[in-house]
Coordinates of C-alpha atoms in Angstrom, one line a residue:
X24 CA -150.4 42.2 -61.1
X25 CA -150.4 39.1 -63.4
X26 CA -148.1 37.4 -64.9
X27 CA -149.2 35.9 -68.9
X28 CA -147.4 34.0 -71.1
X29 CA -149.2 31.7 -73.9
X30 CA -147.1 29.7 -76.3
X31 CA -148.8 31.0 -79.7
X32 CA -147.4 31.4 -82.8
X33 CA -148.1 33.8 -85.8
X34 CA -148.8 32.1 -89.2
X35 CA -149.3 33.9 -93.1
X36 CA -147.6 37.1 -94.5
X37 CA -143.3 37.1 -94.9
X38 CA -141.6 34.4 -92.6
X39 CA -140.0 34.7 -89.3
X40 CA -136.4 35.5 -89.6
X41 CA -133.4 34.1 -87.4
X42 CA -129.8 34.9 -87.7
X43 CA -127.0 34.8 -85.9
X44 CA -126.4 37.4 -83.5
X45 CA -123.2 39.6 -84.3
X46 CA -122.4 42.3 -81.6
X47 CA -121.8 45.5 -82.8
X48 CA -118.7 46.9 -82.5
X49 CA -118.5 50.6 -82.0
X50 CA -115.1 52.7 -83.0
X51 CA -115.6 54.5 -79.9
X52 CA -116.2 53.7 -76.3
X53 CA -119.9 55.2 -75.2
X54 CA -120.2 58.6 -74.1
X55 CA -116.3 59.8 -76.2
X56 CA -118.4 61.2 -79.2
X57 CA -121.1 63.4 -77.4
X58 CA -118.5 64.5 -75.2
X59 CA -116.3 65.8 -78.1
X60 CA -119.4 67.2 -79.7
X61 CA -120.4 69.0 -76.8
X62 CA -116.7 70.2 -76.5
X63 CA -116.6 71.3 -80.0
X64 CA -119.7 73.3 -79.6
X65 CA -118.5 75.0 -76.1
X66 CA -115.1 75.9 -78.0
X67 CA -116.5 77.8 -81.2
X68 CA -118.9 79.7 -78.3
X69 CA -115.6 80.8 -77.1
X70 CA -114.7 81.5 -80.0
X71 CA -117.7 83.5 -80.6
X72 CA -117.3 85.3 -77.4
X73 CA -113.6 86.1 -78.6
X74 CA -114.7 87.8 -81.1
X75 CA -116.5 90.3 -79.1
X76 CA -114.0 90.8 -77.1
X77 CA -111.2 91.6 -79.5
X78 CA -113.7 94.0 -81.3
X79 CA -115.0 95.7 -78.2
X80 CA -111.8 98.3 -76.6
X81 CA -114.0 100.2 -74.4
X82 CA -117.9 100.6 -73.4
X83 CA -118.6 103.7 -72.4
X84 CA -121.5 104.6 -70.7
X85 CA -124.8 102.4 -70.2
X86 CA -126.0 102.4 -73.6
X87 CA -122.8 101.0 -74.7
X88 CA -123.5 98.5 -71.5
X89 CA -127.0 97.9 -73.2
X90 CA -125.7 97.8 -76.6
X91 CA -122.6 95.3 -75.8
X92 CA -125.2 92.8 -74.1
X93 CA -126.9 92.7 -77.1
X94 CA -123.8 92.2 -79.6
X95 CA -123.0 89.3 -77.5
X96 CA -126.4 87.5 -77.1
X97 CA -126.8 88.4 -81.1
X98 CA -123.4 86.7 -81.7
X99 CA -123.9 83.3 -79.7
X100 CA -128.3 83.4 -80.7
X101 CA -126.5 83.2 -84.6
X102 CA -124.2 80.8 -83.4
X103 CA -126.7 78.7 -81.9
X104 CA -129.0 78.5 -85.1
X105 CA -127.1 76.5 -87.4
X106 CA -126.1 74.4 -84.8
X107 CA -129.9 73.2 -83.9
X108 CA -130.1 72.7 -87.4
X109 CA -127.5 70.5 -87.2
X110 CA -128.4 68.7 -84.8
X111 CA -131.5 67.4 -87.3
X112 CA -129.6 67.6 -90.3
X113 CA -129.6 63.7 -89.8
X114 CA -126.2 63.3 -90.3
X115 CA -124.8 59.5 -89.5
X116 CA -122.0 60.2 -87.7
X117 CA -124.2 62.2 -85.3
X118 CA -127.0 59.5 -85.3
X119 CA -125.6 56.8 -85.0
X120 CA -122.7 57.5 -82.3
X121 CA -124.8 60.3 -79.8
X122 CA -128.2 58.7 -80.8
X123 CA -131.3 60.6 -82.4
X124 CA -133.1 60.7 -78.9
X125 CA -130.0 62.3 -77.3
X126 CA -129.6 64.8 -80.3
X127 CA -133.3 65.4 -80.0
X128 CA -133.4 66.6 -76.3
X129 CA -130.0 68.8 -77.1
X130 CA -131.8 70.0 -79.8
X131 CA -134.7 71.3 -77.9
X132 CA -132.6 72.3 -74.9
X133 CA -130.8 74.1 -77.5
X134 CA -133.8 75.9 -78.6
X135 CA -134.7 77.3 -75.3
X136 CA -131.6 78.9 -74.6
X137 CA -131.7 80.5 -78.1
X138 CA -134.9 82.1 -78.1
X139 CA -134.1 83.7 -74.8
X140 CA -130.6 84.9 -76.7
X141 CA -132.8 86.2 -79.3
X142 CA -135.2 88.1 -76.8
X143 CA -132.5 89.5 -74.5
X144 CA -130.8 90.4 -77.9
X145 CA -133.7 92.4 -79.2
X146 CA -134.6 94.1 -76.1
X147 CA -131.0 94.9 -75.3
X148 CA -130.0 96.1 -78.6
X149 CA -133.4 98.5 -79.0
X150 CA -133.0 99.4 -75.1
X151 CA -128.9 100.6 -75.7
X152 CA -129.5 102.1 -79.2
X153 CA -132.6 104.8 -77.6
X154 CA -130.5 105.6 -74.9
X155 CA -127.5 106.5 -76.9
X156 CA -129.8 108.2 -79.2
X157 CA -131.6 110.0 -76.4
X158 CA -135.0 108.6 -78.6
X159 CA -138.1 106.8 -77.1
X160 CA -137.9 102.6 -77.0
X161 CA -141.0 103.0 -79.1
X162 CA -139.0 104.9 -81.7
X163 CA -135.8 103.6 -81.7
X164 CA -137.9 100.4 -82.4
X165 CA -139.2 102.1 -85.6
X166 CA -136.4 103.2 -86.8
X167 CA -134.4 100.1 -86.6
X168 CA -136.7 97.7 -88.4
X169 CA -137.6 100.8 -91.3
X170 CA -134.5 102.0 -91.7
X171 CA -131.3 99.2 -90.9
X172 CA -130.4 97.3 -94.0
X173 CA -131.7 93.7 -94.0
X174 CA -134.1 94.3 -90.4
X175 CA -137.5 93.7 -92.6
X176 CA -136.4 90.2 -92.7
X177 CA -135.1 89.7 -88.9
X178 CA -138.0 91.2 -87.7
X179 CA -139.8 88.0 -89.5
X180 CA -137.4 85.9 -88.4
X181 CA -137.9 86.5 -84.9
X182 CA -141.6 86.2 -85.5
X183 CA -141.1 82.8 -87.0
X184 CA -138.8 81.7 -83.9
X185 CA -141.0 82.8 -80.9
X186 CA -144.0 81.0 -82.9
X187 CA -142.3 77.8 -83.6
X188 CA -141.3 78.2 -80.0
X189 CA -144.7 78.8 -78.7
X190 CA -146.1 75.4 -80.5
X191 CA -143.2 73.9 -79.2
X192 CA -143.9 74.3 -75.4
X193 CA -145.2 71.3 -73.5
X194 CA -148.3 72.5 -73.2
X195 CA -148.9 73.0 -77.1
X196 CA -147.6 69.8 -77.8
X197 CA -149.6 68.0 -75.8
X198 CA -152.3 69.6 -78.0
X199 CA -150.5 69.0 -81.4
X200 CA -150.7 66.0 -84.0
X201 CA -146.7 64.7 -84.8
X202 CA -147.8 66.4 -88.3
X203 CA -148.8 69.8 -87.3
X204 CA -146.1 70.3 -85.2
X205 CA -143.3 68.8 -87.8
X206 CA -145.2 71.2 -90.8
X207 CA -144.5 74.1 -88.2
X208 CA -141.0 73.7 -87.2
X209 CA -139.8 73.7 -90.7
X210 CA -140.8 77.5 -90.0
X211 CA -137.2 77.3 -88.1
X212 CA -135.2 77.0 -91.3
X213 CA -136.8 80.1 -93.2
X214 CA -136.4 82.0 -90.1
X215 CA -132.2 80.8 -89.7
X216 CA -132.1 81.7 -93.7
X217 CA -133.9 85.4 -93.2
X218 CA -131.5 86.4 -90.0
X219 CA -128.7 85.3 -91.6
X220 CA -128.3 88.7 -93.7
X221 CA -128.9 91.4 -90.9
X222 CA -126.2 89.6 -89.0
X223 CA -123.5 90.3 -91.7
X224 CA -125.3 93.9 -92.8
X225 CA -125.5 95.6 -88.8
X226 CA -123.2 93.3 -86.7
X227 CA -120.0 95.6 -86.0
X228 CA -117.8 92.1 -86.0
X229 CA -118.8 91.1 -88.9
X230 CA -118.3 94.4 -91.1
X231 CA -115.1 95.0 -89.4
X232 CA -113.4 91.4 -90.2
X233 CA -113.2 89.4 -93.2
X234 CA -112.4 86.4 -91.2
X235 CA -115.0 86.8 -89.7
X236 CA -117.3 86.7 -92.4
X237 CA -115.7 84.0 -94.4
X238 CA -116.1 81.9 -90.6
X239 CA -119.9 83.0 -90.5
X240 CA -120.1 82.0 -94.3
X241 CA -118.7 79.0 -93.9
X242 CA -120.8 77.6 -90.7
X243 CA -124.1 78.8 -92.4
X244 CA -123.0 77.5 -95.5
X245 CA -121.6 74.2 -95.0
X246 CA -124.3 74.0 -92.6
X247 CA -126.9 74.4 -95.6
X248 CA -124.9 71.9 -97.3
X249 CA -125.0 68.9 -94.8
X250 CA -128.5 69.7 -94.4
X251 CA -129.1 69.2 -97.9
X252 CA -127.2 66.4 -98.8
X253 CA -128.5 64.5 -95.7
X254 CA -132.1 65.5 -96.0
X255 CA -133.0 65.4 -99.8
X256 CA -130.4 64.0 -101.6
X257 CA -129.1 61.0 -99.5
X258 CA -133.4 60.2 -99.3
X259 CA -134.2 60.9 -103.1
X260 CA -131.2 58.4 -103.7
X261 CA -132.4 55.8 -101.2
X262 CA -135.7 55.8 -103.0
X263 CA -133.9 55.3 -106.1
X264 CA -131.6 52.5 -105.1
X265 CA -134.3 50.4 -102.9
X266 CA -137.9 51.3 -104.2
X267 CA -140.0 50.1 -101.3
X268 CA -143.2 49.0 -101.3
X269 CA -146.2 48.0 -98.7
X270 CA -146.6 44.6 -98.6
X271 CA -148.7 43.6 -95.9
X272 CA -150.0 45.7 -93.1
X273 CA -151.0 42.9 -90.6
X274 CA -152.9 43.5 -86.7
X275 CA -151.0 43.1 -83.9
X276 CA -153.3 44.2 -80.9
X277 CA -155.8 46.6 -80.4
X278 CA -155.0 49.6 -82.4
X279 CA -152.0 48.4 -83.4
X280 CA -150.5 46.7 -86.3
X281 CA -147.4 45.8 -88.2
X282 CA -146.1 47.3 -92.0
X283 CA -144.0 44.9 -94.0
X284 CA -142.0 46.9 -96.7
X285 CA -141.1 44.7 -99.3
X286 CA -138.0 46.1 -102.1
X287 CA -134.6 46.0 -103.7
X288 CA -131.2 45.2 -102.0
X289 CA -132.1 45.7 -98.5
X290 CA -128.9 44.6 -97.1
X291 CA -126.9 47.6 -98.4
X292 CA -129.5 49.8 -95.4
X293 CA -127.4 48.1 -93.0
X294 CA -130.0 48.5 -90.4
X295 CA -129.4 47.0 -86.9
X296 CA -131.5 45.8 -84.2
X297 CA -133.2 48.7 -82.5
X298 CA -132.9 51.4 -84.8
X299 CA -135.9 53.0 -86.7
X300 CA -136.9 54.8 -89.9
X301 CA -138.2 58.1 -90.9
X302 CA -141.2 56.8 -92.8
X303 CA -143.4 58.4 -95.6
X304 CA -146.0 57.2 -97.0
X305 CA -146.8 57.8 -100.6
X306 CA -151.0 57.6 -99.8
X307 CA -153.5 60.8 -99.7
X308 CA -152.8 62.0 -96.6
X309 CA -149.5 61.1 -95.6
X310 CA -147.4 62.4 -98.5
X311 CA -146.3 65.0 -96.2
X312 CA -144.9 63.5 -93.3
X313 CA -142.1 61.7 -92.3
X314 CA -142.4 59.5 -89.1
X315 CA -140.4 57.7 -86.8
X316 CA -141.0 54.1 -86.6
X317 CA -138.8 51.7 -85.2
X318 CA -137.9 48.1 -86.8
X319 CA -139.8 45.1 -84.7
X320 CA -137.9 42.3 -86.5
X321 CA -134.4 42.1 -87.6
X322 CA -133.9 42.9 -91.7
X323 CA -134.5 40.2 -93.7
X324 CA -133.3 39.6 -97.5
X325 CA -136.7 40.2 -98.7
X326 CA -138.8 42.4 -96.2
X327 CA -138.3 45.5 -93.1
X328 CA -141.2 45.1 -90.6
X329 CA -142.3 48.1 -88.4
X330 CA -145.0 48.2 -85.8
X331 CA -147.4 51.1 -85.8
X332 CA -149.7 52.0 -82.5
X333 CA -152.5 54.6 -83.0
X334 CA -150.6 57.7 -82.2
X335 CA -152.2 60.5 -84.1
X336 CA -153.4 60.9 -87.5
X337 CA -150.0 59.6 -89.6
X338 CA -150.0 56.0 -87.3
X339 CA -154.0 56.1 -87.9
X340 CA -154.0 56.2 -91.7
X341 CA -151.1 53.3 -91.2
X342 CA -153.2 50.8 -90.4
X343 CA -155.6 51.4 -93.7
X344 CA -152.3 51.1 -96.4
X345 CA -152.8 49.2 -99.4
X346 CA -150.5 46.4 -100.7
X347 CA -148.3 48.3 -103.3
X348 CA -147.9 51.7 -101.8
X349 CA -144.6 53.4 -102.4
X350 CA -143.0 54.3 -99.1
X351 CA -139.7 56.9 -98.7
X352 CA -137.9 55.7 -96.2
X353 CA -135.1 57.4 -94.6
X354 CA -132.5 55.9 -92.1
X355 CA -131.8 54.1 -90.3
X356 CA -130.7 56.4 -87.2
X357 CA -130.5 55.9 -83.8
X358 CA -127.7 54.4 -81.1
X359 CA -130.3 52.1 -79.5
X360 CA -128.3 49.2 -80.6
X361 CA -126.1 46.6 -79.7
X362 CA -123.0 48.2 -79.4
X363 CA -124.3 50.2 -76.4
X364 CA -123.9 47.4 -74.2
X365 CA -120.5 46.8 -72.1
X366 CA -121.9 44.3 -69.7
X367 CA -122.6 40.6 -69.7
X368 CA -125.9 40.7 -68.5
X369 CA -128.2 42.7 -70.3
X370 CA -132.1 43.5 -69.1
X371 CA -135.0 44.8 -71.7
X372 CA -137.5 46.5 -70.2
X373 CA -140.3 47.7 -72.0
X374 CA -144.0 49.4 -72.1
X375 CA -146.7 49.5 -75.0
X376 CA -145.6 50.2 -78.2
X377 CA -142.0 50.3 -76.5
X378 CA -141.8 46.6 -77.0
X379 CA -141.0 47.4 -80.6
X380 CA -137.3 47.9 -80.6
X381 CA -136.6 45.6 -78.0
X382 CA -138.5 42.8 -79.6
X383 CA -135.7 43.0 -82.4
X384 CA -132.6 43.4 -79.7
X385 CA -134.4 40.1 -77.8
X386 CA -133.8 38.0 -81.0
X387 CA -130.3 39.2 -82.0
X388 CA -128.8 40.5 -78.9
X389 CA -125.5 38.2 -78.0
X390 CA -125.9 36.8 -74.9
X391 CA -125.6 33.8 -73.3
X392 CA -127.9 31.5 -71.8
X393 CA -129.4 32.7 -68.5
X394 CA -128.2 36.2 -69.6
X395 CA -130.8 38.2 -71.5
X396 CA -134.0 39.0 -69.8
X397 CA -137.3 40.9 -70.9
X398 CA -139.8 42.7 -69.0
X399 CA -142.7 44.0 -70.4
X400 CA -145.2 46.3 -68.9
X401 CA -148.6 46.8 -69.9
X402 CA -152.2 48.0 -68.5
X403 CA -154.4 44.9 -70.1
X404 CA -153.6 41.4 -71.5
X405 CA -154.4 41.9 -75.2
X406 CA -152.2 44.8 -74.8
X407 CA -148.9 42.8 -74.8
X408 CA -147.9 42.1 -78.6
X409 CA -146.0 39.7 -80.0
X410 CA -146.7 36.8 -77.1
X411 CA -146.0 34.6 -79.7
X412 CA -142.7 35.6 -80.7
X413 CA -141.2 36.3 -77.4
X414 CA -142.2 33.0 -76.1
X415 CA -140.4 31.4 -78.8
X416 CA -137.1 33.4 -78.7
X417 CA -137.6 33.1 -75.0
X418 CA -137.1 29.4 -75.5
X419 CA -135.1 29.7 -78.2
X420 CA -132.1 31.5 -76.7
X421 CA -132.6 30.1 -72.9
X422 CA -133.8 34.2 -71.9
X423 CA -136.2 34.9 -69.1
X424 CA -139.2 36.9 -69.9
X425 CA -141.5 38.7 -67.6
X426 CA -145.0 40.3 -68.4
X427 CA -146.2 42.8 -65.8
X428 CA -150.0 43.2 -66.6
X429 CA -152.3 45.4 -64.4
X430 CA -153.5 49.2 -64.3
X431 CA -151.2 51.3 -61.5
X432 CA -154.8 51.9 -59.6
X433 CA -155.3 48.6 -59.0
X434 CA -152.1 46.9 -58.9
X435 CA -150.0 49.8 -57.5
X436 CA -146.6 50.6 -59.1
X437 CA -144.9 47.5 -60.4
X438 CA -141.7 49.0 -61.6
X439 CA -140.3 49.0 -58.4
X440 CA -137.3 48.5 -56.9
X441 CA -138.4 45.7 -55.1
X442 CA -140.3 44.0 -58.1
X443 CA -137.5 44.3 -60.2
X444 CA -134.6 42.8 -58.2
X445 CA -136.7 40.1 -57.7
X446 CA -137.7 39.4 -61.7
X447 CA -133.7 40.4 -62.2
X448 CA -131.3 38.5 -59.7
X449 CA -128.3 40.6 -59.7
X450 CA -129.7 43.7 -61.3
X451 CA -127.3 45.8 -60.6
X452 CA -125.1 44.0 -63.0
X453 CA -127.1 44.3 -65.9
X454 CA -126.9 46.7 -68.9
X455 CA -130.7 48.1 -69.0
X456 CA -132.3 48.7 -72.7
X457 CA -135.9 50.9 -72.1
X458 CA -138.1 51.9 -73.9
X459 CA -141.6 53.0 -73.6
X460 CA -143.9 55.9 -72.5
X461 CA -142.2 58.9 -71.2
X462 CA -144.0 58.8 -67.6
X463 CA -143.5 55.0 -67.8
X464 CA -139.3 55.7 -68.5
X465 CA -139.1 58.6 -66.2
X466 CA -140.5 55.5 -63.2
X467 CA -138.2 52.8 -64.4
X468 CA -135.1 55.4 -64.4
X469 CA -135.9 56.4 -60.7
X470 CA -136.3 52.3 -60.0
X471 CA -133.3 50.9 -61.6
X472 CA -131.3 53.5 -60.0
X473 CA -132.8 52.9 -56.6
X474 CA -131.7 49.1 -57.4
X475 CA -128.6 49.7 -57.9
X476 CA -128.3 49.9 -61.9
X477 CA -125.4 52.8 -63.0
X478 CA -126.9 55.8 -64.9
X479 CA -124.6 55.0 -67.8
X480 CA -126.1 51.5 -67.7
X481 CA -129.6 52.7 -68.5
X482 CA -130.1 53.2 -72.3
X483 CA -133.4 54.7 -72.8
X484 CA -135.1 55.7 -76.5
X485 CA -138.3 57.9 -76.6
X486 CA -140.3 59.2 -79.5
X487 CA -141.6 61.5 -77.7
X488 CA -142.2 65.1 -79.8

């Protein structure tokens, strides 16, 4: 393991940019706001639940049994939907207080426990009706999706879930550009907008309540809503208001490089410090997509920097932009930010492309002299970016910084806990900003806590699909 540090500076394209650091000062302590959420959402599945219960006076026999299982794992599976869509409706509240990497492991959590709804539902449902019946599964299955109002379309539905959840696995993903798998999961919202119907048209609640409905109206509804206002129209007048542009795309490292956006009344974004952007690219090519990309620099008057590693195709055709290109940008999102931090002493430890957010938080983040320290992993030399700049804020601002250099098969494991007490004197102390590969996070988290370092200490962002 080596340690490198150089005292290099960047020259050309937009200026550095220093300003004061101002702490962020959330309205809530951390961890209040998910909590409520996640109470709010355990509440309306009681609700849900309630429901049923109020609407079911007796079950007999086991096709009742059958039929009951599935009214209830229907009810909370249409529950569940518009809340998942929630979750990536974007909205700020949710963003910036839970966090987008939070929302986005909830999200697919979320998922998993709603397609199995969905398949106990199905099989329950078909199961109770051709006993009652006294038909064959194969029939009862038949009859159901020919002859119930509205089941044409939940039978696509489900179709649409279970493939959106097949490309969704670990495995698939693995497999799957960011693009392919983002055009596929839009599948999701056609498939919450056909089921919607059948649920109203066949569920026994439902026909049997009006408050019912209005309450199932009103979730999908105002669900629709949000996700409309927060995904089209809040973008389309963003675009509007700020009209960014390309202005330099300039390299950083191997396979990586940095996009200056250059436009109009960037202060009113009111971006922070380690928060990113949903990014599209108005190019052949990337029209389509909107990626995540975190700011690497604080925002300046006249230019947003974001650093770009070859990821897949979108982060590819990144590095080839032209001066001039017209870029949507939506954000900024995320609760990787300043206002995370309750302790003094604040570490920032970071891996490849990781570096990016926390090479913003090193410039900005308040802290005293002897206070703020930066770790940075990586295999090779030429793989650390911005030397430069970190050696300068490093000076600037009295910080430590630390570059951990070295493949794990020759050097061994270097986030350790040993290794990092020793870079970190009282570590244990310190409020820990990560970020960086998932393999390389899942080590640090088991280190850090081995060290001492509280779990609600360690704020950790991943991209990861």
């Amino acid at each position: 393991m080596a340690t490198v540090t150089d005292g290099r500076t960047r020259t050309g394209g937009p200026p550095a940019h220093r300003r004061p650091a101002a702490p962020g000062s959330p309205a809530l302590p951390p961890g209040v706001l998910p909590a409520a959420v996640l109470a709010l959402v355990w509440a309306g599945a009681a609700g849900v639940l309630a429901l049923w219960w109020t609407g079911t006076p007796a079950v007999p026999g086991t096709g009742a049994w059958l039929t009951g299982a599935g009214r209830i794992t229907g009810l909370l599976a249409g529950y569940a939907a518009p809340l998942l869509v929630l979750l990536m409706a974007r909205l700020p509240l949710l963003e910036r207080g839970v966090g987008a990497d939070r929302l986005a492991r909830w999200h697919a959590m979320g998922g998993r426990y709603m397609i199995s709804l969905v398949a106990a539902h199905v099989v329950l449902t078909i199961w109770g009706y051709a006993l009652t019946n006294r038909h064959g599964v194969a029939g009862e299955t038949v009859d159901i999706v020919l002859h119930y109002p509205e089941m044409l379309k939940a039978t696509a539905a489900t179709l649409l879930l279970f493939g959106t959840a097949a490309v969704s696995a670990r495995a698939a993903r693995r497999r799957l550009g960011y693009e392919v798998w983002y055009y596929l999961h839009l599948a999701t919202y056609a498939a919450v907008a056909l089921g919607f119907a059948h649920q109203l048209a066949n569920g026994a609640d439902f026909v049997s309540s009006a408050p019912a409905r209005a309450a199932w109206y009103g979730l999908y509804l105002g669900t629709a809503a949000l996700l409309g206002w927060y995904r089209l129209l809040v973008p389309f007048r963003l675009d509007r208001r700020h009209r960014l542009r390309v202005a330099e795309v300039r390299p950083e490292g191997p396979g990586t490089v940095s996009v200056f956006l250059t436009g109009r009344h960037l202060e009113e974004l009111r971006a922070e410090p380690g928060q990113f952007f949903r990014l599209q690219f108005l190019a052949p090519g990337l029209r389509w997509a909107a990626n995540p990309y975190s700011l690497s620099a604080p925002v300046h008057p006249r230019y947003l920097r974001f650093t770009v590693k070859d990821l897949g195709g979108h982060s590819r055709a990144a590095a080839r932009l032209r001066p001039g290109t017209r870029v949507r940008a939506e954000g900024p999102y995320g609760a990787f930010t300043a206002a995370r931090r309750r302790s003094r002493k604040v570490l920032l430890l970071g891996a490849g492309v990781g570096i990016t957010p926390l090479r913003a938080l090193f410039e900005t983040l308040p802290a005293a002299p002897g206070d703020l320290t930066l770790v940075y992993r990586a295999s090779r030399a030429e793989d650390l970016l911005f030397r430069g700049e970190l050696e300068a804020i490093a000076a600037g601002r009295g910080a430590a910084r630390h570059y951990l250099v070295g493949r794990r098969a020759e050097v061994g494991e270097p986030l350790n806990p040993d290794t990092l007490r020793r870079l970190v004197p009282d570590l244990a102390a310190h409020d820990v900003y990560l970020c960086g590969p998932d393999a390389m996070a899942e080590t640090a988290v088991r280190a850090l806590r081995a060290a001492g370092v509280r779990r609600s200490r360690i704020h950790h962002e991943s991209f990861a699909l």
